[in-house]
Amino acid sequence: MRSRLARCDDVYTLRTALAELERLGNYILPPSGLETIPDQLGGVPCDWVTTGQPAGEAVILYLHGGGFCLRTPYIHGALLGRLGELSHARGLMVDYRLAPEYPYPGAVEDCLAVYKALLDQGMVPGQLVLAGDSAGGNLVLTTLLQARDQGLPMPAACVLLSPALDMAVNGDSAFLLRNDDPFFDLGTLLLMRNAYLNGHNPCDPLVSPLYAELHQLPPTMLHVGALEMLQDDSVRLAARLRRAEVEVDLTVWPGQPHVFPLFYQLPEAREAVDRMAQFIRHFTQPHPLG
């Protein structure tokens, strides 16, 4: 599948172009019975995502991608619904504020507020998993960094899909793969980055968590495509997490594009989602003694 977004001169035109992806139902294959239930936690709009199947106490707090500027609830809802169904967990997606209307730190504040609200409501940290793709993967890490530094408990684990972690764009893959990435070109990535930063320092760890101290973070699973410009963000993060003695499971998928698990028709996407569900179940379900 090759569907590179056309180069746009502003975020509003890009939103119109991205809306076309919401109609790729044949690639997404949403699970039957998919339903979203609006809620609000910590003053932030959220959606519980369910397929009507029985779920346990575990919750997947999902932070969607879209370059901090875009939202595709149908595509991300399908992924979260299926992931929750396979891992016997409830899915909660955060509708954080988007740039350019709300640049940094709007999204960072919203995601932390929801995390705190879940804990305040009695959510058991060992039953909570944070997951996110692209910009959402960035926000997963910034949420964890703030929670750690504020003395809040860590979740059981986190799952990152093609996370965008370096707003300074220092990874080699951003340039070496700029003509191979099926979805994005470098200009589009910089357009969304600049809208989010709004002049803020791109090396601030709360916008580029690759530059943060990464100790005491939960076990982390990473999936990234070998064709995408953001590949090095995941590879470098995995190396830094290992140096910080954090458990890491990284897979670089040959021939795959940015956030390919969204497109469930692909056999690689189905395998990746199955592995994510196993990872979530492993860290959220009680293990028998012995």
Short mmCIF file of N, CA, C and O in Angstrom, two decimals, residues 108-177:
data_model
loop_
_atom_site.label_atom_id
_atom_site.label_comp_id
_atom_site.label_asym_id
_atom_site.label_seq_id
_atom_site.Cartn_x
_atom_site.Cartn_y
_atom_site.Cartn_z
N VAL A 108 0.60 18.06 25.93
CA VAL A 108 1.34 17.49 27.06
C VAL A 108 0.54 17.64 28.35
O VAL A 108 0.43 16.69 29.15
N GLU A 109 -0.02 18.80 28.57
CA GLU A 109 -0.82 19.04 29.78
C GLU A 109 -2.06 18.16 29.80
O GLU A 109 -2.41 17.59 30.85
N ASP A 110 -2.74 18.02 28.65
CA ASP A 110 -3.97 17.25 28.61
C ASP A 110 -3.71 15.77 28.92
O ASP A 110 -4.48 15.14 29.68
N CYS A 111 -2.67 15.20 28.33
CA CYS A 111 -2.41 13.77 28.52
C CYS A 111 -2.04 13.47 29.97
O CYS A 111 -2.48 12.46 30.53
N LEU A 112 -1.23 14.33 30.58
CA LEU A 112 -0.90 14.13 31.99
C LEU A 112 -2.15 14.28 32.87
O LEU A 112 -2.33 13.52 33.83
N ALA A 113 -3.02 15.22 32.54
CA ALA A 113 -4.24 15.42 33.32
C ALA A 113 -5.11 14.17 33.31
O ALA A 113 -5.69 13.78 34.34
N VAL A 114 -5.22 13.51 32.16
CA VAL A 114 -6.02 12.29 32.07
C VAL A 114 -5.37 11.17 32.87
O VAL A 114 -6.05 10.42 33.59
N TYR A 115 -4.06 11.05 32.78
CA TYR A 115 -3.34 10.02 33.54
C TYR A 115 -3.58 10.21 35.04
O TYR A 115 -3.90 9.25 35.77
N LYS A 116 -3.44 11.45 35.51
CA LYS A 116 -3.68 11.73 36.92
C LYS A 116 -5.12 11.43 37.32
O LYS A 116 -5.38 10.89 38.40
N ALA A 117 -6.06 11.78 36.45
CA ALA A 117 -7.47 11.56 36.76
C ALA A 117 -7.78 10.07 36.91
O ALA A 117 -8.54 9.67 37.80
N LEU A 118 -7.20 9.25 36.05
CA LEU A 118 -7.39 7.80 36.19
C LEU A 118 -6.89 7.30 37.53
O LEU A 118 -7.56 6.51 38.22
N LEU A 119 -5.70 7.75 37.93
CA LEU A 119 -5.16 7.34 39.22
C LEU A 119 -6.04 7.85 40.36
O LEU A 119 -6.30 7.12 41.33
N ASP A 120 -6.50 9.09 40.27
CA ASP A 120 -7.34 9.66 41.32
C ASP A 120 -8.66 8.90 41.45
O ASP A 120 -9.24 8.85 42.55
N GLN A 121 -9.12 8.31 40.36
CA GLN A 121 -10.37 7.55 40.40
C GLN A 121 -10.15 6.12 40.90
O GLN A 121 -11.10 5.34 40.96
N GLY A 122 -8.94 5.79 41.27
CA GLY A 122 -8.67 4.47 41.83
C GLY A 122 -8.11 3.46 40.86
O GLY A 122 -8.04 2.26 41.17
N MET A 123 -7.69 3.90 39.66
CA MET A 123 -7.10 2.98 38.70
C MET A 123 -5.84 2.37 39.29
O MET A 123 -4.95 3.08 39.76
N VAL A 124 -5.76 1.04 39.25
CA VAL A 124 -4.58 0.35 39.74
C VAL A 124 -3.47 0.47 38.69
O VAL A 124 -3.66 0.05 37.55
N PRO A 125 -2.33 1.06 39.03
CA PRO A 125 -1.27 1.25 38.03
C PRO A 125 -0.85 -0.04 37.33
O PRO A 125 -0.54 -0.02 36.13
N GLY A 126 -0.88 -1.15 38.05
CA GLY A 126 -0.50 -2.42 37.46
C GLY A 126 -1.50 -2.95 36.45
O GLY A 126 -1.23 -3.96 35.78
N GLN A 127 -2.65 -2.29 36.33
CA GLN A 127 -3.66 -2.67 35.35
C GLN A 127 -3.75 -1.65 34.22
O GLN A 127 -4.66 -1.73 33.39
N LEU A 128 -2.82 -0.70 34.19
CA LEU A 128 -2.87 0.38 33.22
C LEU A 128 -1.69 0.29 32.26
O LEU A 128 -0.54 0.10 32.68
N VAL A 129 -1.98 0.41 30.96
CA VAL A 129 -0.95 0.42 29.92
C VAL A 129 -1.13 1.69 29.10
O VAL A 129 -2.26 2.03 28.72
N LEU A 130 -0.05 2.40 28.85
CA LEU A 130 -0.09 3.55 27.94
C LEU A 130 0.38 3.11 26.57
O LEU A 130 1.36 2.37 26.44
N ALA A 131 -0.34 3.55 25.54
CA ALA A 131 0.02 3.21 24.17
C ALA A 131 -0.20 4.43 23.29
O ALA A 131 -1.05 5.27 23.58
N GLY A 132 0.59 4.51 22.21
CA GLY A 132 0.42 5.62 21.29
C GLY A 132 1.24 5.43 20.05
O GLY A 132 2.21 4.68 20.03
N ASP A 133 0.83 6.12 18.99
CA ASP A 133 1.53 6.04 17.72
C ASP A 133 1.98 7.43 17.30
O ASP A 133 1.31 8.42 17.56
N SER A 134 3.15 7.48 16.67
CA SER A 134 3.68 8.71 16.08
C SER A 134 3.75 9.82 17.12
O SER A 134 4.41 9.67 18.14
N ALA A 135 3.05 10.94 16.92
CA ALA A 135 3.03 12.00 17.93
C ALA A 135 2.48 11.48 19.25
O ALA A 135 2.90 11.92 20.33
N GLY A 136 1.54 10.55 19.19
CA GLY A 136 1.01 9.96 20.41
C GLY A 136 2.05 9.17 21.18
O GLY A 136 2.02 9.12 22.41
N GLY A 137 3.00 8.54 20.47
CA GLY A 137 4.09 7.87 21.15
C GLY A 137 4.97 8.86 21.90
O GLY A 137 5.46 8.58 23.00
N ASN A 138 5.19 10.02 21.29
CA ASN A 138 5.90 11.11 21.97
C ASN A 138 5.17 11.47 23.25
O ASN A 138 5.79 11.59 24.33
N LEU A 139 3.85 11.63 23.18
CA LEU A 139 3.07 12.05 24.34
C LEU A 139 3.01 10.98 25.42
O LEU A 139 2.89 11.29 26.60
N VAL A 140 3.08 9.71 25.03
CA VAL A 140 3.18 8.65 26.03
C VAL A 140 4.43 8.87 26.88
O VAL A 140 4.38 8.84 28.12
N LEU A 141 5.56 9.10 26.22
CA LEU A 141 6.80 9.26 26.96
C LEU A 141 6.82 10.54 27.79
O LEU A 141 7.29 10.55 28.93
N THR A 142 6.31 11.65 27.25
CA THR A 142 6.31 12.88 28.04
C THR A 142 5.38 12.74 29.25
O THR A 142 5.66 13.30 30.32
N THR A 143 4.29 11.99 29.10
CA THR A 143 3.41 11.72 30.24
C THR A 143 4.14 10.91 31.30
O THR A 143 4.08 11.22 32.51
N LEU A 144 4.87 9.88 30.88
CA LEU A 144 5.60 9.05 31.83
C LEU A 144 6.71 9.83 32.52
O LEU A 144 6.95 9.67 33.73
N LEU A 145 7.43 10.67 31.77
CA LEU A 145 8.51 11.45 32.36
C LEU A 145 7.98 12.40 33.44
O LEU A 145 8.57 12.52 34.52
N GLN A 146 6.86 13.06 33.15
CA GLN A 146 6.29 13.97 34.14
C GLN A 146 5.77 13.20 35.35
O GLN A 146 5.95 13.63 36.50
N ALA A 147 5.11 12.07 35.09
CA ALA A 147 4.59 11.27 36.20
C ALA A 147 5.73 10.79 37.10
O ALA A 147 5.64 10.87 38.34
N ARG A 148 6.80 10.31 36.49
CA ARG A 148 7.96 9.86 37.28
C ARG A 148 8.53 10.99 38.12
O ARG A 148 8.79 10.84 39.31
N ASP A 149 8.72 12.15 37.50
CA ASP A 149 9.35 13.27 38.20
C ASP A 149 8.45 13.86 39.28
O ASP A 149 8.94 14.52 40.20
N GLN A 150 7.13 13.64 39.17
CA GLN A 150 6.20 14.13 40.18
C GLN A 150 5.89 13.07 41.23
O GLN A 150 5.05 13.28 42.10
N GLY A 151 6.57 11.93 41.16
CA GLY A 151 6.39 10.88 42.15
C GLY A 151 5.13 10.06 41.98
O GLY A 151 4.71 9.35 42.91
N LEU A 152 4.50 10.11 40.80
CA LEU A 152 3.32 9.31 40.54
C LEU A 152 3.73 7.88 40.17
O LEU A 152 4.81 7.67 39.61
N PRO A 153 2.88 6.91 40.43
CA PRO A 153 3.21 5.53 40.06
C PRO A 153 3.25 5.34 38.55
O PRO A 153 2.51 5.99 37.81
N MET A 154 4.13 4.44 38.11
CA MET A 154 4.24 4.10 36.70
C MET A 154 3.17 3.07 36.33
O MET A 154 2.75 2.27 37.16
N PRO A 155 2.73 3.07 35.07
CA PRO A 155 1.81 2.03 34.61
C PRO A 155 2.55 0.69 34.48
O PRO A 155 3.77 0.61 34.64
N ALA A 156 1.80 -0.35 34.13
CA ALA A 156 2.39 -1.68 34.00
C ALA A 156 3.37 -1.75 32.83
O ALA A 156 4.38 -2.46 32.90
N ALA A 157 3.08 -1.04 31.75
CA ALA A 157 3.89 -1.13 30.54
C ALA A 157 3.47 -0.02 29.59
O ALA A 157 2.48 0.68 29.83
N CYS A 158 4.23 0.12 28.49
CA CYS A 158 3.80 1.03 27.43
C CYS A 158 4.14 0.43 26.07
O CYS A 158 5.07 -0.37 25.94
N VAL A 159 3.35 0.82 25.07
CA VAL A 159 3.49 0.33 23.70
C VAL A 159 3.59 1.54 22.78
O VAL A 159 2.71 2.41 22.81
N LEU A 160 4.63 1.58 21.96
CA LEU A 160 4.87 2.71 21.07
C LEU A 160 4.95 2.24 19.63
O LEU A 160 5.71 1.32 19.31
N LEU A 161 4.17 2.89 18.76
CA LEU A 161 4.17 2.56 17.34
C LEU A 161 4.74 3.75 16.57
O LEU A 161 4.17 4.84 16.58
N SER A 162 5.88 3.55 15.94
CA SER A 162 6.51 4.60 15.13
C SER A 162 6.54 5.94 15.84
O SER A 162 6.15 6.97 15.28
N PRO A 163 7.04 5.99 17.09
CA PRO A 163 6.97 7.25 17.82
C PRO A 163 7.86 8.34 17.21
O PRO A 163 8.95 8.06 16.71
N ALA A 164 7.37 9.57 17.27
CA ALA A 164 8.12 10.75 16.80
C ALA A 164 8.75 11.39 18.03
O ALA A 164 8.07 12.09 18.78
N LEU A 165 10.04 11.19 18.22
CA LEU A 165 10.66 11.51 19.49
C LEU A 165 11.71 12.60 19.42
O LEU A 165 12.20 13.04 20.46
N ASP A 166 12.09 13.02 18.23
CA ASP A 166 13.19 13.96 18.07
C ASP A 166 12.75 15.12 17.18
O ASP A 166 12.84 15.06 15.96
N MET A 167 12.30 16.21 17.82
CA MET A 167 11.84 17.36 17.06
C MET A 167 12.99 18.13 16.42
O MET A 167 12.76 18.99 15.56
N ALA A 168 14.22 17.81 16.81
CA ALA A 168 15.38 18.39 16.15
C ALA A 168 15.73 17.65 14.86
O ALA A 168 16.58 18.10 14.09
N VAL A 169 15.08 16.52 14.62
CA VAL A 169 15.24 15.72 13.40
C VAL A 169 16.72 15.39 13.14
O VAL A 169 17.26 15.68 12.09
N ASN A 170 17.34 14.78 14.13
CA ASN A 170 18.75 14.42 14.02
C ASN A 170 18.97 12.97 13.58
O ASN A 170 20.13 12.56 13.42
N GLY A 171 17.91 12.20 13.40
CA GLY A 171 18.06 10.82 12.97
C GLY A 171 18.45 10.71 11.50
O GLY A 171 17.91 11.42 10.65
N ASP A 172 19.36 9.80 11.19
CA ASP A 172 19.79 9.63 9.80
C ASP A 172 18.64 9.22 8.89
O ASP A 172 18.58 9.62 7.73
N SER A 173 17.70 8.41 9.43
CA SER A 173 16.63 7.89 8.57
C SER A 173 15.74 9.00 8.03
O SER A 173 15.13 8.85 6.97
N ALA A 174 15.64 10.13 8.75
CA ALA A 174 14.81 11.24 8.26
C ALA A 174 15.28 11.74 6.91
O ALA A 174 14.49 12.25 6.11
N PHE A 175 16.56 11.59 6.64
CA PHE A 175 17.12 12.07 5.37
C PHE A 175 17.38 10.92 4.40
O PHE A 175 17.07 11.01 3.22
N LEU A 176 17.89 9.80 4.92
CA LEU A 176 18.20 8.68 4.04
C LEU A 176 16.94 8.05 3.43
O LEU A 176 16.98 7.53 2.31
N LEU A 177 15.83 8.10 4.16
CA LEU A 177 14.59 7.47 3.70
C LEU A 177 13.54 8.49 3.25
O LEU A 177 12.39 8.13 3.06
#
